[in-house]
Amino acid sequence: MIDEALREEGSAMRQREKALKILLLGQSESGKSTTLKNFRRLFARDQWEKERLAWRTVIQLNIVRAINTILDTLADEFLENPPPTPTRSVRSRSDDSHTSKDSLRSQASPTTDKLQLLRRRLGPLRGVEDDLKKMLGPSEAQERSPSTPLSYLSTRDRAEFYVRSGNWRDTLQVPGASARFGQGNRASRGNLRGGQPGAGTATEAHETDSATEVLVGCKDDMKTLWKDEAVWEILTRREVKFEDSADYFISNADRIVTRGYEPSDEDVLRARLRTMGVQEYHMTSEGESLPTNNIVDPNPLPPADGYSWLLYDVGGARTQRSAWQPFFEGVHAIIFLAPVSCFDERLEEDIRFNKLEDSFVLWGGICKSKLLANTTLVLFLNKCDLLEAKIANGAKVKRFLPSFGDRPNTTDAVIKYLKQKFKDTMKQNSPERRTLYIYPTSVVDAEETTITLNTVRDSILRENLQNADFV
Ligand SMILES: Nc1nc2c(ncn2[C@@H]2O[C@H](COP(=O)(O)OP(=O)(O)OP(=O)(O)O)[C@@H](O)[C@H]2O)c(=O)[nH]1
Ligand SMILES: [Mg+2]
């Protein structure tokens, strides 16, 4: 038995050594985990299907946190600007010199009454949030630099729930989920802080069901609150921001907030759970690969199914980045994600920095690294869909990125400009000639990302074929 165990371990080690290693890098919320999910959706279909139901808890938490963020904001608003007394309301209406806050206060009290009623009726969601968090595992304190005021975090910290990854594997509870995520060897040996959803007990399944029951009961009120114009006036004035997926989930509440809900591929891609540390995923190409084009390739690649892949997903927040370095050695490809829609956003960990600026600096550091001198570089200019939406809403890129100059304020022009800027940054930091693959992406778009990832996979294979191990 010992011999057999040693043989198996040896064979697993040889497989690991031969595996193509891909590291996903980029700032927090850039889309690394979403890209990894796409790899699993395409090339580890069995695991993807098994874990599908487990994401339900995360999606429910995403919804509840968005609604509770609104409830908290309304509570602050009403504390600072108490609802009008009748006398005050009459006086305000007759006085044009009042500020916009006063004009909101002076609005007919039915608006305030309606919001107060919604607050009361949605009160049980606080308990649901706590229950869902407990199922996922204990969270850790929010990271922030001393320069980030608490007032900024108070609107954002709800969006940044994450779990101690070591616990989350054992604690996420999903009724009826029958399988666990696959584990990389190193993760299971405890070298990495990896963890994924797993199956739950009957008691915990009951808790999940009671969370669903409350959510179903609150569905219409949640939708009303989310669509309310007075609410958005307050949220905009108080600069409250939501996770990118909040609108998607609440707009689809009729489908999602139901008893028998099973997340679709797109729902899973949109589910947000912040990554802590480094998580490793081992994958053999068992999934279906779609042709990327219909041109006959004169140098066809050997079938990709023969390769095994190790993908590393990292936490992108500033304090997480020191954990990246040990994974640079021996990595075959880096996929760097730069979210291009965040040209007007500040870095959460330190609001003195613009997010796009942080991406440039981070990218420069990656290109400069001697350890990565022979690594294939792939750059995803991600969140193009959100960039397009922001520009359509009238955002002016030049205001936040002065070097953009007088170029047309269009999505295409911004992407073209950023492509060049990232290329130039690479050349400055890594003067020797090297190939860079750049793709404008929206990694929540499954169809588009399928094509991109097939191309990326082929490029990485091709670049690394010189290494006899892979042939
Ligand atoms: N609309 C849109 N949303 C995206 C896109 N890429 C990622 N998102 C969403 O952005 C959020 C953050 O994505 P993640 O993949 O979790 O980000 P991450 O880089 O892993 O972040 P950390 O784990 O904090 O380092 C998720 O809710 C995603 O669904 C995109 O291209 N378009
Ligand atoms: Mg992540």
mmCIF file with all atom_site columns, C-alpha atoms in Angstrom, residues 177-375:
data_model
loop_
_atom_site.group_PDB
_atom_site.id
_atom_site.type_symbol
_atom_site.label_atom_id
_atom_site.label_alt_id
_atom_site.label_comp_id
_atom_site.label_asym_id
_atom_site.label_entity_id
_atom_site.label_seq_id
_atom_site.pdbx_PDB_ins_code
_atom_site.Cartn_x
_atom_site.Cartn_y
_atom_site.Cartn_z
_atom_site.occupancy
_atom_site.B_iso_or_equiv
_atom_site.pdbx_formal_charge
_atom_site.auth_seq_id
_atom_site.auth_comp_id
_atom_site.auth_asym_id
_atom_site.auth_atom_id
_atom_site.pdbx_PDB_model_num
ATOM 1   C CA . ALA A 1 177 ? -25.335 20.189 -3.316  1.00 0.00 ? 177 ALA A CA 1
ATOM 2   C CA . SER A 1 178 ? -23.691 16.861 -3.698  1.00 0.00 ? 178 SER A CA 1
ATOM 3   C CA . ALA A 1 179 ? -20.156 17.656 -4.628  1.00 0.00 ? 179 ALA A CA 1
ATOM 4   C CA . ARG A 1 180 ? -17.223 19.719 -3.592  1.00 0.00 ? 180 ARG A CA 1
ATOM 5   C CA . PHE A 1 181 ? -14.985 21.793 -5.806  1.00 0.00 ? 181 PHE A CA 1
ATOM 6   C CA . GLY A 1 182 ? -11.842 20.078 -7.019  1.00 0.00 ? 182 GLY A CA 1
ATOM 7   C CA . GLN A 1 183 ? -8.768  20.876 -4.988  1.00 0.00 ? 183 GLN A CA 1
ATOM 8   C CA . GLY A 1 184 ? -5.223  21.477 -6.112  1.00 0.00 ? 184 GLY A CA 1
ATOM 9   C CA . ASN A 1 185 ? -2.672  19.297 -4.332  1.00 0.00 ? 185 ASN A CA 1
ATOM 10  C CA . ARG A 1 186 ? -0.844  22.153 -2.706  1.00 0.00 ? 186 ARG A CA 1
ATOM 11  C CA . ALA A 1 187 ? -4.070  23.678 -1.535  1.00 0.00 ? 187 ALA A CA 1
ATOM 12  C CA . SER A 1 188 ? -5.073  20.461 0.154   1.00 0.00 ? 188 SER A CA 1
ATOM 13  C CA . ARG A 1 189 ? -1.682  20.243 1.817   1.00 0.00 ? 189 ARG A CA 1
ATOM 14  C CA . GLY A 1 190 ? -2.377  23.611 3.337   1.00 0.00 ? 190 GLY A CA 1
ATOM 15  C CA . ASN A 1 191 ? 0.366   25.537 1.533   1.00 0.00 ? 191 ASN A CA 1
ATOM 16  C CA . LEU A 1 192 ? -2.252  27.737 -0.057  1.00 0.00 ? 192 LEU A CA 1
ATOM 17  C CA . ARG A 1 193 ? -5.221  29.422 1.406   1.00 0.00 ? 193 ARG A CA 1
ATOM 18  C CA . GLY A 1 194 ? -7.577  27.962 -1.150  1.00 0.00 ? 194 GLY A CA 1
ATOM 19  C CA . GLY A 1 195 ? -11.152 26.935 -0.495  1.00 0.00 ? 195 GLY A CA 1
ATOM 20  C CA . GLN A 1 196 ? -14.423 26.437 -2.283  1.00 0.00 ? 196 GLN A CA 1
ATOM 21  C CA . PRO A 1 197 ? -18.041 25.695 -1.652  1.00 0.00 ? 197 PRO A CA 1
ATOM 22  C CA . GLY A 1 198 ? -18.997 22.285 -0.390  1.00 0.00 ? 198 GLY A CA 1
ATOM 23  C CA . ALA A 1 199 ? -21.980 20.307 0.776   1.00 0.00 ? 199 ALA A CA 1
ATOM 24  C CA . GLY A 1 200 ? -23.959 21.110 3.935   1.00 0.00 ? 200 GLY A CA 1
ATOM 25  C CA . THR A 1 201 ? -25.805 19.372 6.713   1.00 0.00 ? 201 THR A CA 1
ATOM 26  C CA . ALA A 1 202 ? -29.570 19.145 7.092   1.00 0.00 ? 202 ALA A CA 1
ATOM 27  C CA . THR A 1 203 ? -29.687 21.833 9.811   1.00 0.00 ? 203 THR A CA 1
ATOM 28  C CA . GLU A 1 204 ? -27.682 24.234 7.724   1.00 0.00 ? 204 GLU A CA 1
ATOM 29  C CA . ALA A 1 205 ? -29.770 23.423 4.674   1.00 0.00 ? 205 ALA A CA 1
ATOM 30  C CA . HIS A 1 206 ? -32.770 24.483 6.750   1.00 0.00 ? 206 HIS A CA 1
ATOM 31  C CA . GLU A 1 207 ? -31.024 27.808 7.476   1.00 0.00 ? 207 GLU A CA 1
ATOM 32  C CA . THR A 1 208 ? -30.484 28.368 3.770   1.00 0.00 ? 208 THR A CA 1
ATOM 33  C CA . ASP A 1 209 ? -34.136 27.642 3.132   1.00 0.00 ? 209 ASP A CA 1
ATOM 34  C CA . SER A 1 210 ? -35.275 30.069 5.792   1.00 0.00 ? 210 SER A CA 1
ATOM 35  C CA . ALA A 1 211 ? -33.046 32.718 4.181   1.00 0.00 ? 211 ALA A CA 1
ATOM 36  C CA . THR A 1 212 ? -34.727 31.950 0.855   1.00 0.00 ? 212 THR A CA 1
ATOM 37  C CA . GLU A 1 213 ? -38.179 32.199 2.447   1.00 0.00 ? 213 GLU A CA 1
ATOM 38  C CA . VAL A 1 214 ? -37.442 35.685 3.835   1.00 0.00 ? 214 VAL A CA 1
ATOM 39  C CA . LEU A 1 215 ? -35.962 36.773 0.510   1.00 0.00 ? 215 LEU A CA 1
ATOM 40  C CA . VAL A 1 216 ? -38.998 35.538 -1.432  1.00 0.00 ? 216 VAL A CA 1
ATOM 41  C CA . GLY A 1 217 ? -41.264 37.437 0.987   1.00 0.00 ? 217 GLY A CA 1
ATOM 42  C CA . CYS A 1 218 ? -39.218 40.630 0.509   1.00 0.00 ? 218 CYS A CA 1
ATOM 43  C CA . LYS A 1 219 ? -38.808 40.362 -3.262  1.00 0.00 ? 219 LYS A CA 1
ATOM 44  C CA . ASP A 1 220 ? -41.385 42.952 -4.342  1.00 0.00 ? 220 ASP A CA 1
ATOM 45  C CA . ASP A 1 221 ? -40.254 45.466 -1.719  1.00 0.00 ? 221 ASP A CA 1
ATOM 46  C CA . MET A 1 222 ? -36.624 44.986 -2.776  1.00 0.00 ? 222 MET A CA 1
ATOM 47  C CA . LYS A 1 223 ? -37.543 45.670 -6.387  1.00 0.00 ? 223 LYS A CA 1
ATOM 48  C CA . THR A 1 224 ? -39.554 48.758 -5.395  1.00 0.00 ? 224 THR A CA 1
ATOM 49  C CA . LEU A 1 225 ? -36.699 50.111 -3.282  1.00 0.00 ? 225 LEU A CA 1
ATOM 50  C CA . TRP A 1 226 ? -34.146 49.505 -6.033  1.00 0.00 ? 226 TRP A CA 1
ATOM 51  C CA . LYS A 1 227 ? -36.241 51.380 -8.618  1.00 0.00 ? 227 LYS A CA 1
ATOM 52  C CA . ASP A 1 228 ? -37.243 54.306 -6.400  1.00 0.00 ? 228 ASP A CA 1
ATOM 53  C CA . GLU A 1 229 ? -36.129 57.695 -7.748  1.00 0.00 ? 229 GLU A CA 1
ATOM 54  C CA . ALA A 1 230 ? -35.962 59.378 -4.343  1.00 0.00 ? 230 ALA A CA 1
ATOM 55  C CA . VAL A 1 231 ? -33.724 56.557 -3.134  1.00 0.00 ? 231 VAL A CA 1
ATOM 56  C CA . TRP A 1 232 ? -31.355 57.059 -6.069  1.00 0.00 ? 232 TRP A CA 1
ATOM 57  C CA . GLU A 1 233 ? -31.270 60.799 -5.432  1.00 0.00 ? 233 GLU A CA 1
ATOM 58  C CA . ILE A 1 234 ? -30.017 60.050 -1.913  1.00 0.00 ? 234 ILE A CA 1
ATOM 59  C CA . LEU A 1 235 ? -27.591 57.331 -3.047  1.00 0.00 ? 235 LEU A CA 1
ATOM 60  C CA . THR A 1 236 ? -26.095 59.581 -5.722  1.00 0.00 ? 236 THR A CA 1
ATOM 61  C CA . ARG A 1 237 ? -25.752 62.550 -3.363  1.00 0.00 ? 237 ARG A CA 1
ATOM 62  C CA . ARG A 1 238 ? -24.084 60.371 -0.735  1.00 0.00 ? 238 ARG A CA 1
ATOM 63  C CA . GLU A 1 239 ? -21.825 58.767 -3.379  1.00 0.00 ? 239 GLU A CA 1
ATOM 64  C CA . VAL A 1 240 ? -22.870 55.239 -2.516  1.00 0.00 ? 240 VAL A CA 1
ATOM 65  C CA . LYS A 1 241 ? -21.426 52.612 -4.834  1.00 0.00 ? 241 LYS A CA 1
ATOM 66  C CA . PHE A 1 242 ? -22.524 49.052 -5.383  1.00 0.00 ? 242 PHE A CA 1
ATOM 67  C CA . GLU A 1 243 ? -20.875 45.922 -6.607  1.00 0.00 ? 243 GLU A CA 1
ATOM 68  C CA . ASP A 1 244 ? -20.935 45.726 -10.386 1.00 0.00 ? 244 ASP A CA 1
ATOM 69  C CA . SER A 1 245 ? -23.383 42.831 -10.300 1.00 0.00 ? 245 SER A CA 1
ATOM 70  C CA . ALA A 1 246 ? -25.985 44.274 -7.923  1.00 0.00 ? 246 ALA A CA 1
ATOM 71  C CA . ASP A 1 247 ? -28.128 45.752 -10.669 1.00 0.00 ? 247 ASP A CA 1
ATOM 72  C CA . TYR A 1 248 ? -28.010 42.528 -12.689 1.00 0.00 ? 248 TYR A CA 1
ATOM 73  C CA . PHE A 1 249 ? -29.143 40.354 -9.764  1.00 0.00 ? 249 PHE A CA 1
ATOM 74  C CA . ILE A 1 250 ? -31.911 42.654 -8.532  1.00 0.00 ? 250 ILE A CA 1
ATOM 75  C CA . SER A 1 251 ? -33.180 43.311 -12.054 1.00 0.00 ? 251 SER A CA 1
ATOM 76  C CA . ASN A 1 252 ? -33.439 39.526 -12.452 1.00 0.00 ? 252 ASN A CA 1
ATOM 77  C CA . ALA A 1 253 ? -35.038 39.040 -9.013  1.00 0.00 ? 253 ALA A CA 1
ATOM 78  C CA . ASP A 1 254 ? -38.180 37.440 -10.470 1.00 0.00 ? 254 ASP A CA 1
ATOM 79  C CA . ARG A 1 255 ? -36.061 34.550 -11.729 1.00 0.00 ? 255 ARG A CA 1
ATOM 80  C CA . ILE A 1 256 ? -33.418 34.500 -8.998  1.00 0.00 ? 256 ILE A CA 1
ATOM 81  C CA . VAL A 1 257 ? -35.364 35.110 -5.798  1.00 0.00 ? 257 VAL A CA 1
ATOM 82  C CA . THR A 1 258 ? -37.394 31.920 -5.996  1.00 0.00 ? 258 THR A CA 1
ATOM 83  C CA . ARG A 1 259 ? -37.499 28.692 -4.001  1.00 0.00 ? 259 ARG A CA 1
ATOM 84  C CA . GLY A 1 260 ? -36.136 26.322 -6.619  1.00 0.00 ? 260 GLY A CA 1
ATOM 85  C CA . TYR A 1 261 ? -33.565 28.721 -8.029  1.00 0.00 ? 261 TYR A CA 1
ATOM 86  C CA . GLU A 1 262 ? -30.554 27.240 -9.766  1.00 0.00 ? 262 GLU A CA 1
ATOM 87  C CA . PRO A 1 263 ? -27.928 29.752 -10.940 1.00 0.00 ? 263 PRO A CA 1
ATOM 88  C CA . SER A 1 264 ? -27.310 30.003 -14.680 1.00 0.00 ? 264 SER A CA 1
ATOM 89  C CA . ASP A 1 265 ? -23.790 30.215 -16.100 1.00 0.00 ? 265 ASP A CA 1
ATOM 90  C CA . GLU A 1 266 ? -24.072 33.994 -16.309 1.00 0.00 ? 266 GLU A CA 1
ATOM 91  C CA . ASP A 1 267 ? -25.343 34.225 -12.712 1.00 0.00 ? 267 ASP A CA 1
ATOM 92  C CA . VAL A 1 268 ? -22.294 32.302 -11.486 1.00 0.00 ? 268 VAL A CA 1
ATOM 93  C CA . LEU A 1 269 ? -19.986 34.537 -13.502 1.00 0.00 ? 269 LEU A CA 1
ATOM 94  C CA . ARG A 1 270 ? -21.607 37.593 -11.919 1.00 0.00 ? 270 ARG A CA 1
ATOM 95  C CA . ALA A 1 271 ? -21.474 36.305 -8.327  1.00 0.00 ? 271 ALA A CA 1
ATOM 96  C CA . ARG A 1 272 ? -18.946 38.272 -6.324  1.00 0.00 ? 272 ARG A CA 1
ATOM 97  C CA . LEU A 1 273 ? -16.840 36.881 -3.501  1.00 0.00 ? 273 LEU A CA 1
ATOM 98  C CA . ARG A 1 274 ? -13.549 38.551 -2.831  1.00 0.00 ? 274 ARG A CA 1
ATOM 99  C CA . THR A 1 275 ? -10.451 36.327 -3.034  1.00 0.00 ? 275 THR A CA 1
ATOM 100 C CA . MET A 1 276 ? -8.093  36.040 -0.101  1.00 0.00 ? 276 MET A CA 1
ATOM 101 C CA . GLY A 1 277 ? -4.534  34.824 -0.549  1.00 0.00 ? 277 GLY A CA 1
ATOM 102 C CA . VAL A 1 278 ? -3.758  32.562 -3.495  1.00 0.00 ? 278 VAL A CA 1
ATOM 103 C CA . GLN A 1 279 ? -6.030  29.786 -4.702  1.00 0.00 ? 279 GLN A CA 1
ATOM 104 C CA . GLU A 1 280 ? -4.842  27.005 -6.961  1.00 0.00 ? 280 GLU A CA 1
ATOM 105 C CA . TYR A 1 281 ? -6.968  25.076 -9.452  1.00 0.00 ? 281 TYR A CA 1
ATOM 106 C CA . HIS A 1 282 ? -5.785  22.016 -11.296 1.00 0.00 ? 282 HIS A CA 1
ATOM 107 C CA . MET A 1 283 ? -7.489  21.311 -14.576 1.00 0.00 ? 283 MET A CA 1
ATOM 108 C CA . THR A 1 284 ? -7.144  18.847 -17.390 1.00 0.00 ? 284 THR A CA 1
ATOM 109 C CA . SER A 1 285 ? -8.712  19.998 -20.612 1.00 0.00 ? 285 SER A CA 1
ATOM 110 C CA . GLU A 1 286 ? -11.773 17.838 -20.443 1.00 0.00 ? 286 GLU A CA 1
ATOM 111 C CA . GLY A 1 287 ? -14.172 20.528 -21.669 1.00 0.00 ? 287 GLY A CA 1
ATOM 112 C CA . GLU A 1 288 ? -15.380 21.228 -25.183 1.00 0.00 ? 288 GLU A CA 1
ATOM 113 C CA . SER A 1 289 ? -13.200 23.597 -27.122 1.00 0.00 ? 289 SER A CA 1
ATOM 114 C CA . LEU A 1 290 ? -14.832 25.802 -29.742 1.00 0.00 ? 290 LEU A CA 1
ATOM 115 C CA . PRO A 1 291 ? -12.982 26.669 -32.951 1.00 0.00 ? 291 PRO A CA 1
ATOM 116 C CA . THR A 1 292 ? -11.672 30.220 -32.750 1.00 0.00 ? 292 THR A CA 1
ATOM 117 C CA . ASN A 1 293 ? -11.813 30.743 -36.514 1.00 0.00 ? 293 ASN A CA 1
ATOM 118 C CA . ASN A 1 294 ? -12.415 28.712 -39.637 1.00 0.00 ? 294 ASN A CA 1
ATOM 119 C CA . ILE A 1 295 ? -9.007  29.230 -41.233 1.00 0.00 ? 295 ILE A CA 1
ATOM 120 C CA . VAL A 1 296 ? -7.111  25.972 -41.739 1.00 0.00 ? 296 VAL A CA 1
ATOM 121 C CA . ASP A 1 297 ? -4.031  26.166 -39.533 1.00 0.00 ? 297 ASP A CA 1
ATOM 122 C CA . PRO A 1 298 ? -0.819  25.109 -41.371 1.00 0.00 ? 298 PRO A CA 1
ATOM 123 C CA . ASN A 1 299 ? 0.810   24.278 -38.003 1.00 0.00 ? 299 ASN A CA 1
ATOM 124 C CA . PRO A 1 300 ? -1.983  22.670 -36.051 1.00 0.00 ? 300 PRO A CA 1
ATOM 125 C CA . LEU A 1 301 ? -1.506  22.333 -32.330 1.00 0.00 ? 301 LEU A CA 1
ATOM 126 C CA . PRO A 1 302 ? -1.542  18.908 -30.758 1.00 0.00 ? 302 PRO A CA 1
ATOM 127 C CA . PRO A 1 303 ? -4.905  18.291 -29.071 1.00 0.00 ? 303 PRO A CA 1
ATOM 128 C CA . ALA A 1 304 ? -5.167  20.508 -25.993 1.00 0.00 ? 304 ALA A CA 1
ATOM 129 C CA . ASP A 1 305 ? -6.747  17.661 -24.063 1.00 0.00 ? 305 ASP A CA 1
ATOM 130 C CA . GLY A 1 306 ? -3.325  16.192 -23.383 1.00 0.00 ? 306 GLY A CA 1
ATOM 131 C CA . TYR A 1 307 ? -2.289  19.093 -21.198 1.00 0.00 ? 307 TYR A CA 1
ATOM 132 C CA . SER A 1 308 ? -2.898  19.744 -17.633 1.00 0.00 ? 308 SER A CA 1
ATOM 133 C CA . TRP A 1 309 ? -3.179  23.264 -16.291 1.00 0.00 ? 309 TRP A CA 1
ATOM 134 C CA . LEU A 1 310 ? -2.534  24.892 -12.979 1.00 0.00 ? 310 LEU A CA 1
ATOM 135 C CA . LEU A 1 311 ? -4.334  28.164 -12.572 1.00 0.00 ? 311 LEU A CA 1
ATOM 136 C CA . TYR A 1 312 ? -3.611  30.531 -9.708  1.00 0.00 ? 312 TYR A CA 1
ATOM 137 C CA . ASP A 1 313 ? -6.165  33.120 -8.658  1.00 0.00 ? 313 ASP A CA 1
ATOM 138 C CA . VAL A 1 314 ? -4.911  35.763 -6.257  1.00 0.00 ? 314 VAL A CA 1
ATOM 139 C CA . GLY A 1 315 ? -6.397  38.449 -4.042  1.00 0.00 ? 315 GLY A CA 1
ATOM 140 C CA . GLY A 1 316 ? -5.818  41.774 -5.810  1.00 0.00 ? 316 GLY A CA 1
ATOM 141 C CA . ALA A 1 317 ? -6.039  44.249 -2.912  1.00 0.00 ? 317 ALA A CA 1
ATOM 142 C CA . ARG A 1 318 ? -2.782  46.047 -2.144  1.00 0.00 ? 318 ARG A CA 1
ATOM 143 C CA . THR A 1 319 ? -2.065  44.174 1.072   1.00 0.00 ? 319 THR A CA 1
ATOM 144 C CA . GLN A 1 320 ? -2.558  40.873 -0.766  1.00 0.00 ? 320 GLN A CA 1
ATOM 145 C CA . ARG A 1 321 ? 0.031   41.553 -3.425  1.00 0.00 ? 321 ARG A CA 1
ATOM 146 C CA . SER A 1 322 ? 3.077   40.477 -1.416  1.00 0.00 ? 322 SER A CA 1
ATOM 147 C CA . ALA A 1 323 ? 1.698   36.923 -1.687  1.00 0.00 ? 323 ALA A CA 1
ATOM 148 C CA . TRP A 1 324 ? 2.082   36.947 -5.488  1.00 0.00 ? 324 TRP A CA 1
ATOM 149 C CA . GLN A 1 325 ? 5.873   36.867 -5.761  1.00 0.00 ? 325 GLN A CA 1
ATOM 150 C CA . PRO A 1 326 ? 6.492   33.213 -4.735  1.00 0.00 ? 326 PRO A CA 1
ATOM 151 C CA . PHE A 1 327 ? 4.259   32.124 -7.636  1.00 0.00 ? 327 PHE A CA 1
ATOM 152 C CA . PHE A 1 328 ? 6.270   33.958 -10.296 1.00 0.00 ? 328 PHE A CA 1
ATOM 153 C CA . GLU A 1 329 ? 8.925   31.270 -10.489 1.00 0.00 ? 329 GLU A CA 1
ATOM 154 C CA . GLY A 1 330 ? 8.217   28.713 -13.203 1.00 0.00 ? 330 GLY A CA 1
ATOM 155 C CA . VAL A 1 331 ? 4.952   30.308 -14.314 1.00 0.00 ? 331 VAL A CA 1
ATOM 156 C CA . HIS A 1 332 ? 4.331   29.967 -18.049 1.00 0.00 ? 332 HIS A CA 1
ATOM 157 C CA . ALA A 1 333 ? 1.815   32.729 -18.580 1.00 0.00 ? 333 ALA A CA 1
ATOM 158 C CA . ILE A 1 334 ? 0.402   35.735 -16.786 1.00 0.00 ? 334 ILE A CA 1
ATOM 159 C CA . ILE A 1 335 ? -3.088  36.917 -17.574 1.00 0.00 ? 335 ILE A CA 1
ATOM 160 C CA . PHE A 1 336 ? -3.217  40.476 -16.309 1.00 0.00 ? 336 PHE A CA 1
ATOM 161 C CA . LEU A 1 337 ? -6.619  42.092 -15.929 1.00 0.00 ? 337 LEU A CA 1
ATOM 162 C CA . ALA A 1 338 ? -6.950  45.864 -16.155 1.00 0.00 ? 338 ALA A CA 1
ATOM 163 C CA . PRO A 1 339 ? -10.538 47.044 -15.676 1.00 0.00 ? 339 PRO A CA 1
ATOM 164 C CA . VAL A 1 340 ? -10.876 49.904 -18.160 1.00 0.00 ? 340 VAL A CA 1
ATOM 165 C CA . SER A 1 341 ? -14.231 51.115 -16.870 1.00 0.00 ? 341 SER A CA 1
ATOM 166 C CA . CYS A 1 342 ? -12.689 52.371 -13.639 1.00 0.00 ? 342 CYS A CA 1
ATOM 167 C CA . PHE A 1 343 ? -11.058 55.477 -15.125 1.00 0.00 ? 343 PHE A CA 1
ATOM 168 C CA . ASP A 1 344 ? -13.233 57.581 -12.785 1.00 0.00 ? 344 ASP A CA 1
ATOM 169 C CA . GLU A 1 345 ? -12.865 55.437 -9.639  1.00 0.00 ? 345 GLU A CA 1
ATOM 170 C CA . ARG A 1 346 ? -10.510 55.626 -6.710  1.00 0.00 ? 346 ARG A CA 1
ATOM 171 C CA . LEU A 1 347 ? -8.634  52.729 -5.208  1.00 0.00 ? 347 LEU A CA 1
ATOM 172 C CA . GLU A 1 348 ? -10.520 51.451 -2.235  1.00 0.00 ? 348 GLU A CA 1
ATOM 173 C CA . GLU A 1 349 ? -7.441  50.668 -0.144  1.00 0.00 ? 349 GLU A CA 1
ATOM 174 C CA . ASP A 1 350 ? -6.119  54.189 -0.635  1.00 0.00 ? 350 ASP A CA 1
ATOM 175 C CA . ILE A 1 351 ? -8.423  56.738 -2.191  1.00 0.00 ? 351 ILE A CA 1
ATOM 176 C CA . ARG A 1 352 ? -5.560  59.046 -3.129  1.00 0.00 ? 352 ARG A CA 1
ATOM 177 C CA . PHE A 1 353 ? -4.986  56.747 -6.124  1.00 0.00 ? 353 PHE A CA 1
ATOM 178 C CA . ASN A 1 354 ? -7.025  56.469 -9.288  1.00 0.00 ? 354 ASN A CA 1
ATOM 179 C CA . LYS A 1 355 ? -7.742  52.812 -10.105 1.00 0.00 ? 355 LYS A CA 1
ATOM 180 C CA . LEU A 1 356 ? -6.516  52.996 -13.679 1.00 0.00 ? 356 LEU A CA 1
ATOM 181 C CA . GLU A 1 357 ? -3.293  54.617 -12.491 1.00 0.00 ? 357 GLU A CA 1
ATOM 182 C CA . ASP A 1 358 ? -2.870  51.738 -10.031 1.00 0.00 ? 358 ASP A CA 1
ATOM 183 C CA . SER A 1 359 ? -3.268  49.263 -12.916 1.00 0.00 ? 359 SER A CA 1
ATOM 184 C CA . PHE A 1 360 ? -0.522  51.019 -14.926 1.00 0.00 ? 360 PHE A CA 1
ATOM 185 C CA . VAL A 1 361 ? 1.878   50.900 -11.976 1.00 0.00 ? 361 VAL A CA 1
ATOM 186 C CA . LEU A 1 362 ? 1.068   47.274 -11.242 1.00 0.00 ? 362 LEU A CA 1
ATOM 187 C CA . TRP A 1 363 ? 1.505   46.312 -14.891 1.00 0.00 ? 363 TRP A CA 1
ATOM 188 C CA . GLY A 1 364 ? 4.866   48.133 -15.035 1.00 0.00 ? 364 GLY A CA 1
ATOM 189 C CA . GLY A 1 365 ? 6.042   46.104 -12.029 1.00 0.00 ? 365 GLY A CA 1
ATOM 190 C CA . ILE A 1 366 ? 4.989   42.815 -13.644 1.00 0.00 ? 366 ILE A CA 1
ATOM 191 C CA . CYS A 1 367 ? 6.796   43.663 -16.897 1.00 0.00 ? 367 CYS A CA 1
ATOM 192 C CA . LYS A 1 368 ? 9.922   44.656 -14.973 1.00 0.00 ? 368 LYS A CA 1
ATOM 193 C CA . SER A 1 369 ? 10.167  41.431 -12.968 1.00 0.00 ? 369 SER A CA 1
ATOM 194 C CA . LYS A 1 370 ? 13.263  39.425 -13.929 1.00 0.00 ? 370 LYS A CA 1
ATOM 195 C CA . LEU A 1 371 ? 11.515  36.223 -12.856 1.00 0.00 ? 371 LEU A CA 1
ATOM 196 C CA . LEU A 1 372 ? 8.855   36.843 -15.490 1.00 0.00 ? 372 LEU A CA 1
ATOM 197 C CA . ALA A 1 373 ? 11.239  37.768 -18.318 1.00 0.00 ? 373 ALA A CA 1
ATOM 198 C CA . ASN A 1 374 ? 10.343  34.611 -20.300 1.00 0.00 ? 374 ASN A CA 1
ATOM 199 C CA . THR A 1 375 ? 6.718   34.413 -19.287 1.00 0.00 ? 375 THR A CA 1
#
